[in-house]
CSV table of C-alpha atoms and ligand atoms in Angstrom, one decimal:
chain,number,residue,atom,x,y,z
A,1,UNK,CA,69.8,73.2,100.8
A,2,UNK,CA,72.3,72.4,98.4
A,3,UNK,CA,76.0,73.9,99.7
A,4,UNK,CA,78.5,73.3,98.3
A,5,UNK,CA,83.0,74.3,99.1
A,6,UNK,CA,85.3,74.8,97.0
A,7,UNK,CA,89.5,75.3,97.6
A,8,UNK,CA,91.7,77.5,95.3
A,9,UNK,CA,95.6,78.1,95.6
A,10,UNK,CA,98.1,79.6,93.4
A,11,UNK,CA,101.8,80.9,93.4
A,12,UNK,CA,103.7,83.1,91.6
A,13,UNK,CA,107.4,84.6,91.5
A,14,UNK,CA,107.9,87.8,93.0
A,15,UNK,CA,110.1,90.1,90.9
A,16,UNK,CA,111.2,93.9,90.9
A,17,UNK,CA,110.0,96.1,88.6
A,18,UNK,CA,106.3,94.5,89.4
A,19,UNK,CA,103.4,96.0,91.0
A,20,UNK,CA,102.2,93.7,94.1
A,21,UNK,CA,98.2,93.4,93.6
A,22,UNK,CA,96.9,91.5,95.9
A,23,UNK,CA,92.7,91.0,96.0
A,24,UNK,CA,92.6,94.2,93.4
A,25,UNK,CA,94.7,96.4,95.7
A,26,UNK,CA,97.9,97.5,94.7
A,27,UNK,CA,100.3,97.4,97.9
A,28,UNK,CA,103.1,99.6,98.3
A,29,UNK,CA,106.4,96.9,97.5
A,30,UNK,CA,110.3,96.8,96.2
A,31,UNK,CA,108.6,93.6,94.6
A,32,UNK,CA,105.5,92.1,93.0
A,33,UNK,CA,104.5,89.2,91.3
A,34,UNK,CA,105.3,88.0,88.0
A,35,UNK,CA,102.5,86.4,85.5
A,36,UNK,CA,100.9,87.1,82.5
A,37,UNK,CA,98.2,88.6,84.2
A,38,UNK,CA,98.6,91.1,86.8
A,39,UNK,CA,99.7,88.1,89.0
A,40,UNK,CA,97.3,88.9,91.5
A,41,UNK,CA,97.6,85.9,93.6
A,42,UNK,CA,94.7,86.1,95.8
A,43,UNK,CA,92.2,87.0,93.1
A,44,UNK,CA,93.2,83.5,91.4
A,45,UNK,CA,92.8,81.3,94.5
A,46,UNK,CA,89.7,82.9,95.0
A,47,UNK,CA,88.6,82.4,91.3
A,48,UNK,CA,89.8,78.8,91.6
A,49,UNK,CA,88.1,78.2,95.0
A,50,UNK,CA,84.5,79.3,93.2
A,51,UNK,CA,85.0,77.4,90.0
A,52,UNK,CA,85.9,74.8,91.9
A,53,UNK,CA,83.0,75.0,94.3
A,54,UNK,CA,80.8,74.9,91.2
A,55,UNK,CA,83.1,71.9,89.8
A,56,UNK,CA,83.6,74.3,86.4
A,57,UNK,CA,87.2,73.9,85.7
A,58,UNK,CA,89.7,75.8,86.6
A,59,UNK,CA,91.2,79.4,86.0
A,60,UNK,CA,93.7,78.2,83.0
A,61,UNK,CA,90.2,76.6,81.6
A,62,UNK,CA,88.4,79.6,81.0
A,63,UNK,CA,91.5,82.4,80.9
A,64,UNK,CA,94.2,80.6,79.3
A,65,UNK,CA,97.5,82.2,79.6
A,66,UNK,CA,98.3,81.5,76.0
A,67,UNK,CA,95.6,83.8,75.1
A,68,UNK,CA,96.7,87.7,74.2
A,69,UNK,CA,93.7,88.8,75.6
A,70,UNK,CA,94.5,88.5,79.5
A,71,UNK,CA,98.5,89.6,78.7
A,72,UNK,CA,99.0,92.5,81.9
A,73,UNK,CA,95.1,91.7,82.6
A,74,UNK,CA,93.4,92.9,86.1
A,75,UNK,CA,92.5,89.5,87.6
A,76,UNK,CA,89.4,91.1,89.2
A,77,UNK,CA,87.7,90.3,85.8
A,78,UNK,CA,88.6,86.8,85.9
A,79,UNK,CA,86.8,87.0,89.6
A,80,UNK,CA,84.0,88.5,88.7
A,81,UNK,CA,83.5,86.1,85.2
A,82,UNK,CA,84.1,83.0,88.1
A,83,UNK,CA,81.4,85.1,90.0
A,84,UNK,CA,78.7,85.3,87.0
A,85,UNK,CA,79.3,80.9,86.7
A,86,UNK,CA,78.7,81.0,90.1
A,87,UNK,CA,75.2,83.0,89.9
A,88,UNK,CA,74.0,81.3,86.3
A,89,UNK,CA,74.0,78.3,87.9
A,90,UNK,CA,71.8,80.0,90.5
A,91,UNK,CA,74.5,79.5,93.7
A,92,UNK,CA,74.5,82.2,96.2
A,93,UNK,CA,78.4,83.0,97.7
A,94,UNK,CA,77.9,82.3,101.2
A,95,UNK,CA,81.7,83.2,102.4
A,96,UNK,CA,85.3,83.5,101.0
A,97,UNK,CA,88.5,82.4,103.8
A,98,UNK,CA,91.8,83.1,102.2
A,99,UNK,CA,95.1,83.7,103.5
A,100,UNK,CA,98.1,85.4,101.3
A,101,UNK,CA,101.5,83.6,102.0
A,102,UNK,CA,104.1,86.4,102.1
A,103,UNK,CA,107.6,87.5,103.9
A,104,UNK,CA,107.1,90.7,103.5
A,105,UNK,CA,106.0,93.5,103.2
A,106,UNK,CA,103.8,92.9,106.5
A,107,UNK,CA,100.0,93.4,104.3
A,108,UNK,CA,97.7,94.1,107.7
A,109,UNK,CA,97.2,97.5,107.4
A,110,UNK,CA,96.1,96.7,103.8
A,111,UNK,CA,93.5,94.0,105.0
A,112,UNK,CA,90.2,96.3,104.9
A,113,UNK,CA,91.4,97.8,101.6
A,114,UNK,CA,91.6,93.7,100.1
A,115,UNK,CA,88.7,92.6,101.6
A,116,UNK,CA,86.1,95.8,100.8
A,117,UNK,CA,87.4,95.2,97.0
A,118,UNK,CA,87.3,91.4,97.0
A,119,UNK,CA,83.2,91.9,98.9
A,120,UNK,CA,82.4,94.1,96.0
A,121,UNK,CA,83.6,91.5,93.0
A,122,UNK,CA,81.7,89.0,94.8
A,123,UNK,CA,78.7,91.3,95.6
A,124,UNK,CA,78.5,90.2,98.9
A,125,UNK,CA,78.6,91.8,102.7
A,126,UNK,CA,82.6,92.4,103.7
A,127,UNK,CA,82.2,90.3,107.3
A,128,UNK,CA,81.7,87.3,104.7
A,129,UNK,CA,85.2,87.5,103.6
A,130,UNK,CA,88.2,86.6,105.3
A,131,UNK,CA,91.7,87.8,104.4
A,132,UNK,CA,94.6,86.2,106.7
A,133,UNK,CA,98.3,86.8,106.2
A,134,UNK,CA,101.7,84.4,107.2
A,135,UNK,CA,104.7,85.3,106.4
A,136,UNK,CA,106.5,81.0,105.6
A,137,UNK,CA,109.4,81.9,108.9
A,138,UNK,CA,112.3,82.3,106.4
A,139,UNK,CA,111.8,79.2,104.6
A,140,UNK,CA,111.4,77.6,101.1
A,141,UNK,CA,111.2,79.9,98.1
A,142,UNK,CA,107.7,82.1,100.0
A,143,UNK,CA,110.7,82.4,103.0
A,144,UNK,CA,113.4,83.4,100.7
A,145,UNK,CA,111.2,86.1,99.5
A,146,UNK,CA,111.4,84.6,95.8
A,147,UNK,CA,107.3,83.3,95.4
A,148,UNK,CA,104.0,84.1,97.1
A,149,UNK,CA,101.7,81.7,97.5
A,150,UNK,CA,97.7,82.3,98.2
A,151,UNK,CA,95.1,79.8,99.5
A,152,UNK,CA,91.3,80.0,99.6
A,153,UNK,CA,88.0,78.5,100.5
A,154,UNK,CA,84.6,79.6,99.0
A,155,UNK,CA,81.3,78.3,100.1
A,156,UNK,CA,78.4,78.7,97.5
A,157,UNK,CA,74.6,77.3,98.4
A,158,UNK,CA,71.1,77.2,97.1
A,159,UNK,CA,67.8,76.5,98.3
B,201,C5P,O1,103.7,84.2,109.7
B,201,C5P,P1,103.5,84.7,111.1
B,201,C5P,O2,102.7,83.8,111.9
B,201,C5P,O3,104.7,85.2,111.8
B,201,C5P,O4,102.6,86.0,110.9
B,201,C5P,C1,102.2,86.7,112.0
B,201,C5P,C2,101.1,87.8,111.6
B,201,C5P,O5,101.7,88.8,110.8
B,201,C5P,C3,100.0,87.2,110.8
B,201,C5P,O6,99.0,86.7,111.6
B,201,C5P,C4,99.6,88.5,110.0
B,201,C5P,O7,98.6,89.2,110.8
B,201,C5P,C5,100.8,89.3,109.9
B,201,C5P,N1,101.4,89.3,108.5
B,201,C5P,C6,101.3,90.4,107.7
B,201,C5P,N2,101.8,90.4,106.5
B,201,C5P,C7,102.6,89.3,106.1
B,201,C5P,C8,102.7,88.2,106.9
B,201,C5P,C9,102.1,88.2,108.1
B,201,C5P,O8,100.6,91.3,108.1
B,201,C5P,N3,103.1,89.4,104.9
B,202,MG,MG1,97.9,83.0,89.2
């Protein structure tokens, strides 16, 4: 069997006025992250963490952020476009571990939400993805509440 992992991380600045999307679910917040896209943190480390399982690119490769097209964009279509790579290439996603990097607000009560929405882009069963939370204890720009940062694994395979 051929498996093979891939690791995705991003970061972006957390700003009022912006809605906090995190995995395709919006989370009640006084701030949420900046981007061209929706900023949806998660969704790009996970992106990243197929492409990059598949060694095709990275997320700037196929969604530049130059490009008009993806301006206020839902991230869950760059997820589901790293998704269709994956399957072309006729990979299977075996599992997703992430964790989300944030001081606050605390995200728990919002993990079944993220990770039913995040199984569904990847069309696989929900106890194959993982979504962990830390807060950074105060420290750095994710402690001082100024960036959140998200970090993923994806593991694809094929017989
Ligand atoms: O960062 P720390 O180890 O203090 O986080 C403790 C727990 O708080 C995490 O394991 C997670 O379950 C939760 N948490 C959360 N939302 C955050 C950060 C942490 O629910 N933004
Ligand atoms: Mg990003």
């Amino acid at each position: 069997m051929d498996v093979r992992s891939g690791l995705g991380w991003d970061n972006h600045r957390l700003a009022a006025g912006r809605a906090l999307t995190l995995g395709g679910v919006t989370v009640p917040s006084e701030f949420g992250l900046e981007g061209h896209s929706d900023a949806d943190v998660l969704a790009h480390a996970i992106t990243d963490a197929l492409l990059g399982a598949a060694a095709l690119g990275d997320i700037g490769m196929h969604f530049p952020d130059s490009d008009a097209r993806w301006k206020g964009c839902d991230s869950m279509v760059f997820l589901s476009h790293a998704v269709a790579l994956v399957h072309e290439r006729g990979y299977r996603i075996v599992n997703i571990d992430s964790t989300v990097i944030l001081e606050r607000p605390k995200l728990q009560e919002f993990r079944q939400a993220i990770r039913e929405k995040l199984a569904a882009a990847l069309g696989i069963e929900l106890e194959r993805v993982s979504v962990k939370f830390k807060t950074a204890e105060k420290v750095g720009p994710v402690g001082e509440g100024r960036s959140a940062e998200a970090q993923a694994v994806a593991t694809i395979a094929k017989d």
